[in-house]
Short mmCIF file of C-alpha atoms in Angstrom, two decimals:
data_model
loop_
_atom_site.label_atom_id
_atom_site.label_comp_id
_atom_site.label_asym_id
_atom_site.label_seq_id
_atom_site.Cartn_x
_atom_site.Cartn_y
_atom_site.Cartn_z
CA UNK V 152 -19.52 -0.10 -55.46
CA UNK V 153 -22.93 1.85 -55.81
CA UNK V 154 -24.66 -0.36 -53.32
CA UNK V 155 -23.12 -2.32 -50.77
CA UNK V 156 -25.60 -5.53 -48.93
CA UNK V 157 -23.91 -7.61 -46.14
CA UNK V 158 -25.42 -9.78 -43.39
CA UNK V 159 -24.55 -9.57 -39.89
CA UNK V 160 -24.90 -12.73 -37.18
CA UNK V 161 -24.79 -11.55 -33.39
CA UNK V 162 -23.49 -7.91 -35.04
CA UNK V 163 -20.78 -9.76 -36.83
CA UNK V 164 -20.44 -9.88 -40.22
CA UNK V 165 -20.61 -13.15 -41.75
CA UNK V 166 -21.91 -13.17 -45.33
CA UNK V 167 -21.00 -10.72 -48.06
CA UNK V 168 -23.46 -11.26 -50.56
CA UNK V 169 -23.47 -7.99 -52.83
CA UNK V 170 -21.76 -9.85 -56.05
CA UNK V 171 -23.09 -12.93 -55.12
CA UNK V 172 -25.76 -14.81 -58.33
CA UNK V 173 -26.33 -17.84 -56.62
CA UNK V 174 -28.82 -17.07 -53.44
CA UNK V 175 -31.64 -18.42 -51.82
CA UNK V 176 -34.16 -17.89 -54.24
CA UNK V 177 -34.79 -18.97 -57.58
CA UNK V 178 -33.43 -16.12 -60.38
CA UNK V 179 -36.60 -16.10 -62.28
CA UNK V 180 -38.93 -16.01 -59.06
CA UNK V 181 -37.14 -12.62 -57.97
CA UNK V 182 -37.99 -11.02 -61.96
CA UNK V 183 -41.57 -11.68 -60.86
CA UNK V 184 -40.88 -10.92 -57.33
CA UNK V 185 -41.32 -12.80 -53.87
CA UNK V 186 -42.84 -12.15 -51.10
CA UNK V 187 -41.58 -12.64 -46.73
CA UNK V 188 -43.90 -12.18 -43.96
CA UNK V 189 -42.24 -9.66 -41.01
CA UNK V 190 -43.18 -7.18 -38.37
CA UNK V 191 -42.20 -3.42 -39.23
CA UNK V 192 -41.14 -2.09 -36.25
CA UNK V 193 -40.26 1.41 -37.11
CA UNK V 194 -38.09 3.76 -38.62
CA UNK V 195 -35.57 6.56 -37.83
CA UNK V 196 -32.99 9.10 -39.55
CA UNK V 197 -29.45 8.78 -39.01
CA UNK V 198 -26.21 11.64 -40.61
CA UNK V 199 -24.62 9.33 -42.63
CA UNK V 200 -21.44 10.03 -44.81
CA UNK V 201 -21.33 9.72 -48.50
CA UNK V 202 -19.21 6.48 -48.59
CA UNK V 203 -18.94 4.97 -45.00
CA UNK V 204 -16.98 2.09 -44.29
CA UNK V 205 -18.37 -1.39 -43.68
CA UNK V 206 -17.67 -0.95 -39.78
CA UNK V 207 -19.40 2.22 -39.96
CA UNK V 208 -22.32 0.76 -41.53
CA UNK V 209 -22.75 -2.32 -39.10
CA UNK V 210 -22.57 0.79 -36.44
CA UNK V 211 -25.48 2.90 -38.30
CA UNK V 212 -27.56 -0.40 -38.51
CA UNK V 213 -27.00 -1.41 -35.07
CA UNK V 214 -28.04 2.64 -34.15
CA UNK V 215 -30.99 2.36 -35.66
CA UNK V 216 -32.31 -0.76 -34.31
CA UNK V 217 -31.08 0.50 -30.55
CA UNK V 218 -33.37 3.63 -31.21
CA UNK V 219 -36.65 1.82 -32.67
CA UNK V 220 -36.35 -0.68 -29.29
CA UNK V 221 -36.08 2.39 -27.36
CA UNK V 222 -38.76 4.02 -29.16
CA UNK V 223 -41.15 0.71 -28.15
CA UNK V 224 -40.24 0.64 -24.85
CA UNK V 225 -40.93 4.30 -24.15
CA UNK V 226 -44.40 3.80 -26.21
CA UNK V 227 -45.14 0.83 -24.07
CA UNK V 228 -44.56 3.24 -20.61
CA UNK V 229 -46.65 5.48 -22.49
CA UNK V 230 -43.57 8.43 -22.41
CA UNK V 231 -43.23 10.48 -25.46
CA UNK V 232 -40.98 8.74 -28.23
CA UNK V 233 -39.17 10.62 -30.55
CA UNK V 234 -40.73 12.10 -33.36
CA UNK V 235 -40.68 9.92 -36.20
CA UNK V 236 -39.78 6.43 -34.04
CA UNK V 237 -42.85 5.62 -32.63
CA UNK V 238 -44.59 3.62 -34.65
CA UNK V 239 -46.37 0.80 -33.48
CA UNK V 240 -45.46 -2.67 -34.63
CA UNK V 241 -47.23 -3.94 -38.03
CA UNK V 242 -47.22 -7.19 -39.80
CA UNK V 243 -46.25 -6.79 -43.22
CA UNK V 244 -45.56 -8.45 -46.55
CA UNK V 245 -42.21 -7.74 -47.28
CA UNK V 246 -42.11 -7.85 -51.80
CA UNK V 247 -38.69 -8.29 -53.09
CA UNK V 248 -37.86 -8.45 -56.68
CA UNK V 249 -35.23 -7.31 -59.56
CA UNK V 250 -36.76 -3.60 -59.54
CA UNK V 251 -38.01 -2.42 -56.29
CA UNK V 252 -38.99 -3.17 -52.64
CA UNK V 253 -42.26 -2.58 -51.41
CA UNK V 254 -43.72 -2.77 -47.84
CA UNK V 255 -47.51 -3.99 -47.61
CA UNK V 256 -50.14 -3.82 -44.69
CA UNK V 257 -50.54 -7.71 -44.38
CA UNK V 258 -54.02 -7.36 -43.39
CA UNK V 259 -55.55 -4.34 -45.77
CA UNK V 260 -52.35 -4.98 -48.80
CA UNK V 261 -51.81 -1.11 -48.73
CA UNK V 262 -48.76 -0.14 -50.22
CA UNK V 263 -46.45 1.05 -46.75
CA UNK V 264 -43.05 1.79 -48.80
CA UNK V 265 -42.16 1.11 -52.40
CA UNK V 266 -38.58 1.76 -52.72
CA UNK V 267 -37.46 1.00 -56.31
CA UNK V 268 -33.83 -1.19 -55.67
CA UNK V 269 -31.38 1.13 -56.69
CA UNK V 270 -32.08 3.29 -53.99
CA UNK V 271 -31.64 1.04 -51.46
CA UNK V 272 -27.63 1.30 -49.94
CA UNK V 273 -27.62 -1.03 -47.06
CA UNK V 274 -29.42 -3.84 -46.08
CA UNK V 275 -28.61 -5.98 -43.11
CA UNK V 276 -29.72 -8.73 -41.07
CA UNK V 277 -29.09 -9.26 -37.03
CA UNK V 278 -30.50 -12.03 -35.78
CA UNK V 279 -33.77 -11.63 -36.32
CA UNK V 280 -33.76 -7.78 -37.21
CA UNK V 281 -33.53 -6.63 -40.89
CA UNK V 282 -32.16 -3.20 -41.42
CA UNK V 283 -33.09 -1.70 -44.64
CA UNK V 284 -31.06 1.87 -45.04
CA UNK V 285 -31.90 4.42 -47.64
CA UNK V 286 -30.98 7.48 -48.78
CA UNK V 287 -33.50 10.26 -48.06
CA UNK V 288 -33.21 12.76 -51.32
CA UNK V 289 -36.01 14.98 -50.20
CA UNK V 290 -37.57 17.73 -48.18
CA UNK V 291 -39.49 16.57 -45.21
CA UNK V 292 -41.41 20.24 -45.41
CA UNK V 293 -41.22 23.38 -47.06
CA UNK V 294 -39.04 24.36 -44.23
CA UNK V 295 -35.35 25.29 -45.35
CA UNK V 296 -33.98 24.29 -42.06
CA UNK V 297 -35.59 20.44 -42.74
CA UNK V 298 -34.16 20.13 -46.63
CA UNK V 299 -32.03 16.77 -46.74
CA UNK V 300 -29.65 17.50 -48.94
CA UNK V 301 -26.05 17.61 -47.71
CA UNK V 302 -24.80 18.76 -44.27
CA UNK V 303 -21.20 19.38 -43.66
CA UNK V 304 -19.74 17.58 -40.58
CA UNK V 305 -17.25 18.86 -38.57
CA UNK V 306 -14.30 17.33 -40.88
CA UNK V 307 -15.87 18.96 -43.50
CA UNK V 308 -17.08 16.44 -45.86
CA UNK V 309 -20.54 15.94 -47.04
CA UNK V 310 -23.13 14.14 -44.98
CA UNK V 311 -26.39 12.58 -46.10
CA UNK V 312 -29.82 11.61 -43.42
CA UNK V 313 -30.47 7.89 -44.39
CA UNK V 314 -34.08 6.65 -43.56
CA UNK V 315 -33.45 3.52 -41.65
CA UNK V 316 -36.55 0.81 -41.85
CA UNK V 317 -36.35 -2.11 -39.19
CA UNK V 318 -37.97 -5.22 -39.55
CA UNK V 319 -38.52 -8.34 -37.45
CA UNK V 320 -38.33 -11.92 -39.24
CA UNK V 321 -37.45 -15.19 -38.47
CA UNK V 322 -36.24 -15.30 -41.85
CA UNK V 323 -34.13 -12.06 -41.64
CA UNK V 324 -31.01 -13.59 -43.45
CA UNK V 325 -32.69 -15.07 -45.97
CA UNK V 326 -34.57 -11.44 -46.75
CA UNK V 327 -30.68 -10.03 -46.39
CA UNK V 328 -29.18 -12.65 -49.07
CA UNK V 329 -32.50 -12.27 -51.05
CA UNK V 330 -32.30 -8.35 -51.54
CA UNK V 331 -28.45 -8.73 -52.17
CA UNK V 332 -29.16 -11.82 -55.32
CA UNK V 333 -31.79 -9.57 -56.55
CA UNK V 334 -29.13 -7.03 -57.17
CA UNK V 335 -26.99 -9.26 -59.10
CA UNK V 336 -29.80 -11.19 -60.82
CA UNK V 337 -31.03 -7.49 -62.03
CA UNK V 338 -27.50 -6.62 -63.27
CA UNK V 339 -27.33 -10.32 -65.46
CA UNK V 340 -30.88 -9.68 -66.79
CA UNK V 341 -30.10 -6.59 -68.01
CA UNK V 342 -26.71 -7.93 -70.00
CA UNK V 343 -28.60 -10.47 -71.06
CA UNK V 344 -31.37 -8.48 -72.43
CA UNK V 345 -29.05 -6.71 -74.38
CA UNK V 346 -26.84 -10.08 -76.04
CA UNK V 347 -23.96 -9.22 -73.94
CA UNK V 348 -21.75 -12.05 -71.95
CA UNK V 349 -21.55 -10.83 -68.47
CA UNK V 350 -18.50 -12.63 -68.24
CA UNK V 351 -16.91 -10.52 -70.99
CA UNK V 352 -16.66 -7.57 -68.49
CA UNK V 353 -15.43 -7.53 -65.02
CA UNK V 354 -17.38 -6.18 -62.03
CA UNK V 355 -14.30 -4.86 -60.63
CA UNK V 356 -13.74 -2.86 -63.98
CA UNK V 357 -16.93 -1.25 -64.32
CA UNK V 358 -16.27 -0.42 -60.62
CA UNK V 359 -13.49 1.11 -61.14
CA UNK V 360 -14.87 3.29 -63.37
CA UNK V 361 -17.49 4.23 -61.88
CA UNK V 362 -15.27 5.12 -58.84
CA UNK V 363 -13.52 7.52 -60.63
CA UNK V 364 -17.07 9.57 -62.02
CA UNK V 365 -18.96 12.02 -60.71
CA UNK V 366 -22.82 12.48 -60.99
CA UNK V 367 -23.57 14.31 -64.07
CA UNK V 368 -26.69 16.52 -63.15
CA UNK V 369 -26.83 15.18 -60.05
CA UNK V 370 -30.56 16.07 -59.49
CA UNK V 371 -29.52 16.54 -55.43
CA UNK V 372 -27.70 19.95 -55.82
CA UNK V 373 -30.68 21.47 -58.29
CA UNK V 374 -33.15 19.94 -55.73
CA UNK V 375 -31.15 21.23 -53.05
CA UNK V 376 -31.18 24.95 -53.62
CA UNK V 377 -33.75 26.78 -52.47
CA UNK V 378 -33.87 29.42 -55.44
CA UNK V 379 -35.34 26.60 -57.42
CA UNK V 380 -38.44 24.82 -55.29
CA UNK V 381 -41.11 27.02 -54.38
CA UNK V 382 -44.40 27.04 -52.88
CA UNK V 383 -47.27 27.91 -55.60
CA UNK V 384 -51.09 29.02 -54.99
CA UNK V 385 -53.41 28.70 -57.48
CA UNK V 386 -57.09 29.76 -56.80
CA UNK V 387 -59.62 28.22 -58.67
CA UNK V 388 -63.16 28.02 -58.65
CA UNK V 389 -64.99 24.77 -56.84
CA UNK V 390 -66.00 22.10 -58.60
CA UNK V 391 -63.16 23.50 -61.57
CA UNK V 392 -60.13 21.30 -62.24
CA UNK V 393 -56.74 22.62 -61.70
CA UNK V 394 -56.28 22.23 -65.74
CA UNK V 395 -53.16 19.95 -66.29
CA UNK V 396 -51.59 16.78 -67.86
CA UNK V 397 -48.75 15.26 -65.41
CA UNK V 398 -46.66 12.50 -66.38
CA UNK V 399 -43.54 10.43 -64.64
CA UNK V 400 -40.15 12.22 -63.97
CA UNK V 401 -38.53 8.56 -65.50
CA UNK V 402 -37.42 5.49 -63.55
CA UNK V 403 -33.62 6.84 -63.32
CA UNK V 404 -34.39 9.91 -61.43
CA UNK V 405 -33.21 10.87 -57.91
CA UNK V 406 -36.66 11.99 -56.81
CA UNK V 407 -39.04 10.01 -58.52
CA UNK V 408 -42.43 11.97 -58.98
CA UNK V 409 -44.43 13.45 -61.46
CA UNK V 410 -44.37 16.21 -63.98
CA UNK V 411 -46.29 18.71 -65.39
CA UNK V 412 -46.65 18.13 -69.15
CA UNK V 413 -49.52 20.17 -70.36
CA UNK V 414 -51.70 22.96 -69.41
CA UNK V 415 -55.38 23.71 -69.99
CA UNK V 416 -55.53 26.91 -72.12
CA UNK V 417 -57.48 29.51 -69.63
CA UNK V 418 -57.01 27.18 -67.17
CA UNK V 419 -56.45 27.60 -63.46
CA UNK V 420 -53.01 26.41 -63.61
CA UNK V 421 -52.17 28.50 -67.10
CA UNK V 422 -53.73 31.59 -65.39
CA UNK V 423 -51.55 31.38 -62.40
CA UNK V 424 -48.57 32.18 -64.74
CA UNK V 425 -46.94 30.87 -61.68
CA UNK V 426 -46.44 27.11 -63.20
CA UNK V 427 -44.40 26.50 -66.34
CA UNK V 428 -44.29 22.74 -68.23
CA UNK V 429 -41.38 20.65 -67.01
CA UNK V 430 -41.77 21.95 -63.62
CA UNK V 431 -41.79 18.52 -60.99
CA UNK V 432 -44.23 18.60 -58.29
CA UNK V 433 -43.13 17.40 -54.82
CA UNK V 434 -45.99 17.71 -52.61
CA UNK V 435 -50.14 19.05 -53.38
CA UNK V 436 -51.51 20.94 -49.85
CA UNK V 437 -49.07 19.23 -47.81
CA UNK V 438 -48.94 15.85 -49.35
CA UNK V 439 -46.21 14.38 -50.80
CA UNK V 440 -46.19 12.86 -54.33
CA UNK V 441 -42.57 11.66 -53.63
CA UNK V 442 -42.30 7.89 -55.28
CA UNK V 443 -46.22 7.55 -55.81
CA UNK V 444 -47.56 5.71 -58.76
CA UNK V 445 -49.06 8.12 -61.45
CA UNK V 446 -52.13 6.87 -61.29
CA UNK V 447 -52.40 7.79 -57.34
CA UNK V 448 -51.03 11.53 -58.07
CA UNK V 449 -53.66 12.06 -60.92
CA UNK V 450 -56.16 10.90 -58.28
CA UNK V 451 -54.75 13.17 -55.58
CA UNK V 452 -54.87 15.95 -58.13
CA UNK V 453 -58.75 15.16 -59.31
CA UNK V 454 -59.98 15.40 -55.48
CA UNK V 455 -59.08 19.00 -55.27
CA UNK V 456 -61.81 19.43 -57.65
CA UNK V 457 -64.23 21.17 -54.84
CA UNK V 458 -60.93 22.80 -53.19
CA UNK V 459 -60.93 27.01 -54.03
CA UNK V 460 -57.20 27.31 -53.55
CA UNK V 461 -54.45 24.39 -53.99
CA UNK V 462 -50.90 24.71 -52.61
CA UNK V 463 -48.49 22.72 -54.67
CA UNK V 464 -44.33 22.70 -53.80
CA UNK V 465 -42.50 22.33 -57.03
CA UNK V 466 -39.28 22.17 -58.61
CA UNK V 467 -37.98 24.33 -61.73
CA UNK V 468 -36.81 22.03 -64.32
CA UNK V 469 -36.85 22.57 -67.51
CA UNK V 470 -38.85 19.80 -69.74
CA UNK V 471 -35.99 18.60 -71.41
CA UNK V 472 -33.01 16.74 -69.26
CA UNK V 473 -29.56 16.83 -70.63
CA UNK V 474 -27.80 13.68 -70.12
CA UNK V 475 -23.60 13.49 -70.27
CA UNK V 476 -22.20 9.37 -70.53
CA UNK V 477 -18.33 9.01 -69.99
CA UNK V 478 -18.04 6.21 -71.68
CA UNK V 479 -13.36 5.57 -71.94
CA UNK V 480 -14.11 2.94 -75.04
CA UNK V 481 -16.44 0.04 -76.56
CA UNK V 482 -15.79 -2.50 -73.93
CA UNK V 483 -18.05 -0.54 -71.28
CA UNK V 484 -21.41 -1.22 -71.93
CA UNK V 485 -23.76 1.95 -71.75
CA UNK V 486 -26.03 0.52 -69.54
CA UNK V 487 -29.10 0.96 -70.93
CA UNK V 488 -31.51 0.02 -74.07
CA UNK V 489 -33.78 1.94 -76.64
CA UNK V 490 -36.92 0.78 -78.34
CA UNK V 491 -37.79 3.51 -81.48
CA UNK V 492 -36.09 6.22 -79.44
CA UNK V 493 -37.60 5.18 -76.43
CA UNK V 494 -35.37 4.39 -73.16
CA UNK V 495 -36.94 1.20 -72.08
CA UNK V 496 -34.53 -0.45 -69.29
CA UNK V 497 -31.27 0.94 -67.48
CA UNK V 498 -29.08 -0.72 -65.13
CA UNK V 499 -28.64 0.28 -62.03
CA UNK V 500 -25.02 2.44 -61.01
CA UNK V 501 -23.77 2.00 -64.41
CA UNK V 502 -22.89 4.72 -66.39
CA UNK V 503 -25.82 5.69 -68.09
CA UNK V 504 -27.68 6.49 -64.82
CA UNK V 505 -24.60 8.83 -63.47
CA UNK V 506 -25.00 10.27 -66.71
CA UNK V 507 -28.87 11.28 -66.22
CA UNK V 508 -30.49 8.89 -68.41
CA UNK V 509 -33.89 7.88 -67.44
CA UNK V 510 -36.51 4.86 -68.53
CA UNK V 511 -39.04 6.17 -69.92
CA UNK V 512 -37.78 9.16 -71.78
CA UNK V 513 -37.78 9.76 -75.81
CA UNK V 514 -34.07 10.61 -77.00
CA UNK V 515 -33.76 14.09 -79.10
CA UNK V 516 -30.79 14.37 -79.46
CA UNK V 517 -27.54 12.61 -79.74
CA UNK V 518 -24.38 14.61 -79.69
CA UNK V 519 -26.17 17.99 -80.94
CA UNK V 520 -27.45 15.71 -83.96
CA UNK V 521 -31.35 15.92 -83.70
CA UNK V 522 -32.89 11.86 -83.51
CA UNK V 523 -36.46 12.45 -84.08
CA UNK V 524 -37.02 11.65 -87.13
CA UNK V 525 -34.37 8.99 -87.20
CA UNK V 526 -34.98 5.08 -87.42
CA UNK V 527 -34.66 2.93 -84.40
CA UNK V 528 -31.59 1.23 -85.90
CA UNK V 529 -29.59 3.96 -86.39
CA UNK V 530 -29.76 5.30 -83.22
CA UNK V 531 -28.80 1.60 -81.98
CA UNK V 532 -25.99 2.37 -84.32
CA UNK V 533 -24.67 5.62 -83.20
CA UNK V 534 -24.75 4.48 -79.45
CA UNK V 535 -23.20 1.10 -79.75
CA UNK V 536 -20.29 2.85 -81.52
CA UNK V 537 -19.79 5.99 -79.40
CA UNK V 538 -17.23 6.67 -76.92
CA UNK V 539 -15.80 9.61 -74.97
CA UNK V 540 -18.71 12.12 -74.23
CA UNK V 541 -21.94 11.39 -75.15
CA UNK V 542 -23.95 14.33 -75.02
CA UNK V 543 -28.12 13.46 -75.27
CA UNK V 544 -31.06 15.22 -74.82
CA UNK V 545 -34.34 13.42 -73.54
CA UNK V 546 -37.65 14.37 -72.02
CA UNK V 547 -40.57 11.67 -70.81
CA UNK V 548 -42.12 10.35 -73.79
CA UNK V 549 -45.40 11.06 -72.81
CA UNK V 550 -44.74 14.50 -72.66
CA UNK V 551 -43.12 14.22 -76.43
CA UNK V 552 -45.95 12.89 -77.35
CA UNK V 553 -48.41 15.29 -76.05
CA UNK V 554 -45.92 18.57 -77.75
CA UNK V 555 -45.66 16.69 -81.06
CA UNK V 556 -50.15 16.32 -81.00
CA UNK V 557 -49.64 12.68 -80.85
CA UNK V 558 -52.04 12.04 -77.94
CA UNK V 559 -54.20 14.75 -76.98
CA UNK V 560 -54.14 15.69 -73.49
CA UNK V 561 -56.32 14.58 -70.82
CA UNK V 562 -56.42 17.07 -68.15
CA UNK V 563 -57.06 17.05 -64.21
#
């Protein structure tokens, strides 16, 4: 399955709760979103195979919470911790709901983490320790030695570094059984939302299924190679902006950040010639724009107004993502729901989001057959009744928008 939850008692398993509706909480409260009280204790990075096994996992949980303990005691003897495990302990709010998990400073309500759900692939509970596990899909650093793609171990097959957050709460099961109903709850929603019967389809079908596909344009291996992200300079003049319009990559993407949509004719970035529209940003002099909001990267961009020269790490992409669904006949739902062209929800592992499709985008194309100009209910048509392939091109709608002089651009 695309994301396995389990809670652990005394290291022993004891409740699998990754199919599970009923729960602790009440459906609708997790669509809003609920919120636990915990410590944060610390994180670490562990080499994790693709697809572990259960035992495997309780081990890599278990791992991680020996190393944060170890981590606190050598911080308490004032010894050098590891790098990366020494944090000290925080109380935090702990937000769970049907589309992400964030981590908040209790006292200030920063935001600490924000993990949308689907990336989450383990969560466990023992005793009073919660073990979130993700997996990291990014560079720590410009450094090719530090990229976090895959690593091969010594049997050969891939491995992955999972970012492993460790909590303390007295109500660490019921954050465990909560984070594994909001799964399920966010799977029924999103039938629902779209008149189909849950019950009309299996789980262990559309597992199966998905077992037996691939990623198509699995964002990892592009990310991965180093041909394609590159350090950029562009020197400006203080007090100029940099001269550009940056939108969201699209809730569906394996690094969720922003890009560039727009440049500033005679602008520092245009001038450059070193920046091209579609490219993703990762990082601005050294910070990262990895899962931030929009509205916080357009503010990190706007206070290098006074800077003379800006570093930014990007990725080539081009500004228009092509998107393959293997879809074997009618019975599997796509997995996903358009609003005038517009990708509006998508359900998390199904087969839409292995096949690159991503909220927020504007469809152009269906099958080489342009859908621009076409009416919301005939697109509806020709996806409900397509099978096989299903070949689309998309890009984020506010970057369709801004190309087709529907908005005009606002730049930073």
């Amino acid at each position: 399955p695309p994301c396995l939850v389990e809670a652990w008692d005394q290291g022993q398993p004891t409740t699998e709760v990754e199919n599970i509706f009923p729960g602790p909480c009440d459906p609708e409260d997790l669509i809003d979103g609920i919120i636990f009280a915990a410590n944060y204790l610390g994180s670490t990075q562990l080499l994790s195979d693709k697809t572990p096994s259960k035992n495997v996992r309780m081990m890599q949980a278990q791992e991680a919470v020996s190393r944060i303990k170890m981590a606190q005691k050598l911080a308490k003897s004032r010894k050098k911790a590891p790098e990366g495990e020494s944090q000290p302990m925080t109380e935090v709010d702990l937000f769970i709901s049907t589309q992400r998990i964030k981590v908040l400073n209790a006292d200030t309500q920063e935001t600490m983490m924000d993990h949308p759900l689907r990336t989450i692939s383990y969560i466990a509970d023992i005793g009073n320790i919660v073990v979130l596990m993700a997996r990291r899909r990014m560079p720590r650093s410009n450094s090719q030695d530090n990229v976090e793609a895959s690593h091969p171990s010594q049997d050969g097959k891939r491995q992955y570094k999972m970012i492993c957050h460790v909590f303390e709460s007295e109500d660490a099961q019921l954050i465990a059984q909560s984070i594994g109903q909001a799964f399920s709850v966010a799977y029924q929603e999103f039938l629902r939302a779209n008149g189909i019967n849950p019950e009309d389809l299996s789980q262990k079908e559309y597992s199966d299924l998905l077992n037996t596909q691939d990623m198509y344009n699995d964002d990892l291996i592009h990310f991965s190679k180093s041909e394609n992200c590159k350090d950029v300079y562009i020197e400006k003049q203080k007090g100029e902006i940099l001269g550009v319009v940056i939108v969201e990559s699209g809730w569906g993407s394996i690094l969720p950040t922003v890009i560039i949509a727009n440049m500033m004719h005679g602008g520092p970035a245009e001038k450059s010639g070193k920046l091209n529209i579609g490219d993703q940003i990762m990082s601005i002099n050294g910070t990262s724009l990895v899962g931030l909001p929009l509205s916080t990267c357009q503010s990190i961009i706007k206070g290098l107004k006074n800077q003379a020269r800006v570093k930014l790490n990007i990725v080539r992409c081009p500004p228009v993502t092509t998107v393959l669904i293997r879809r074997p006949d009618l019975r599997y739902q796509l997995g996903f729901s358009v609003q005038n062209g517009i990708i509006c929800s998508l359900m998390r592992g199904g087969i839409a989001e292995r096949g690159g499709v991503r909220v927020g985008h504007r469809i152009i194309e269906i099958n080489g057959q342009s859908v621009v100009a076409t009416p919301h209910e005939k697109i509806v048509h020709i996806l409900s009744n397509a099978v096989g392939e299903i070949h689309m091109k998309t890009m984020p709608a506010a970057m369709y928008r801004l190309l087709t002089a529907q908005e005009q651009p606002v730049y930073i």
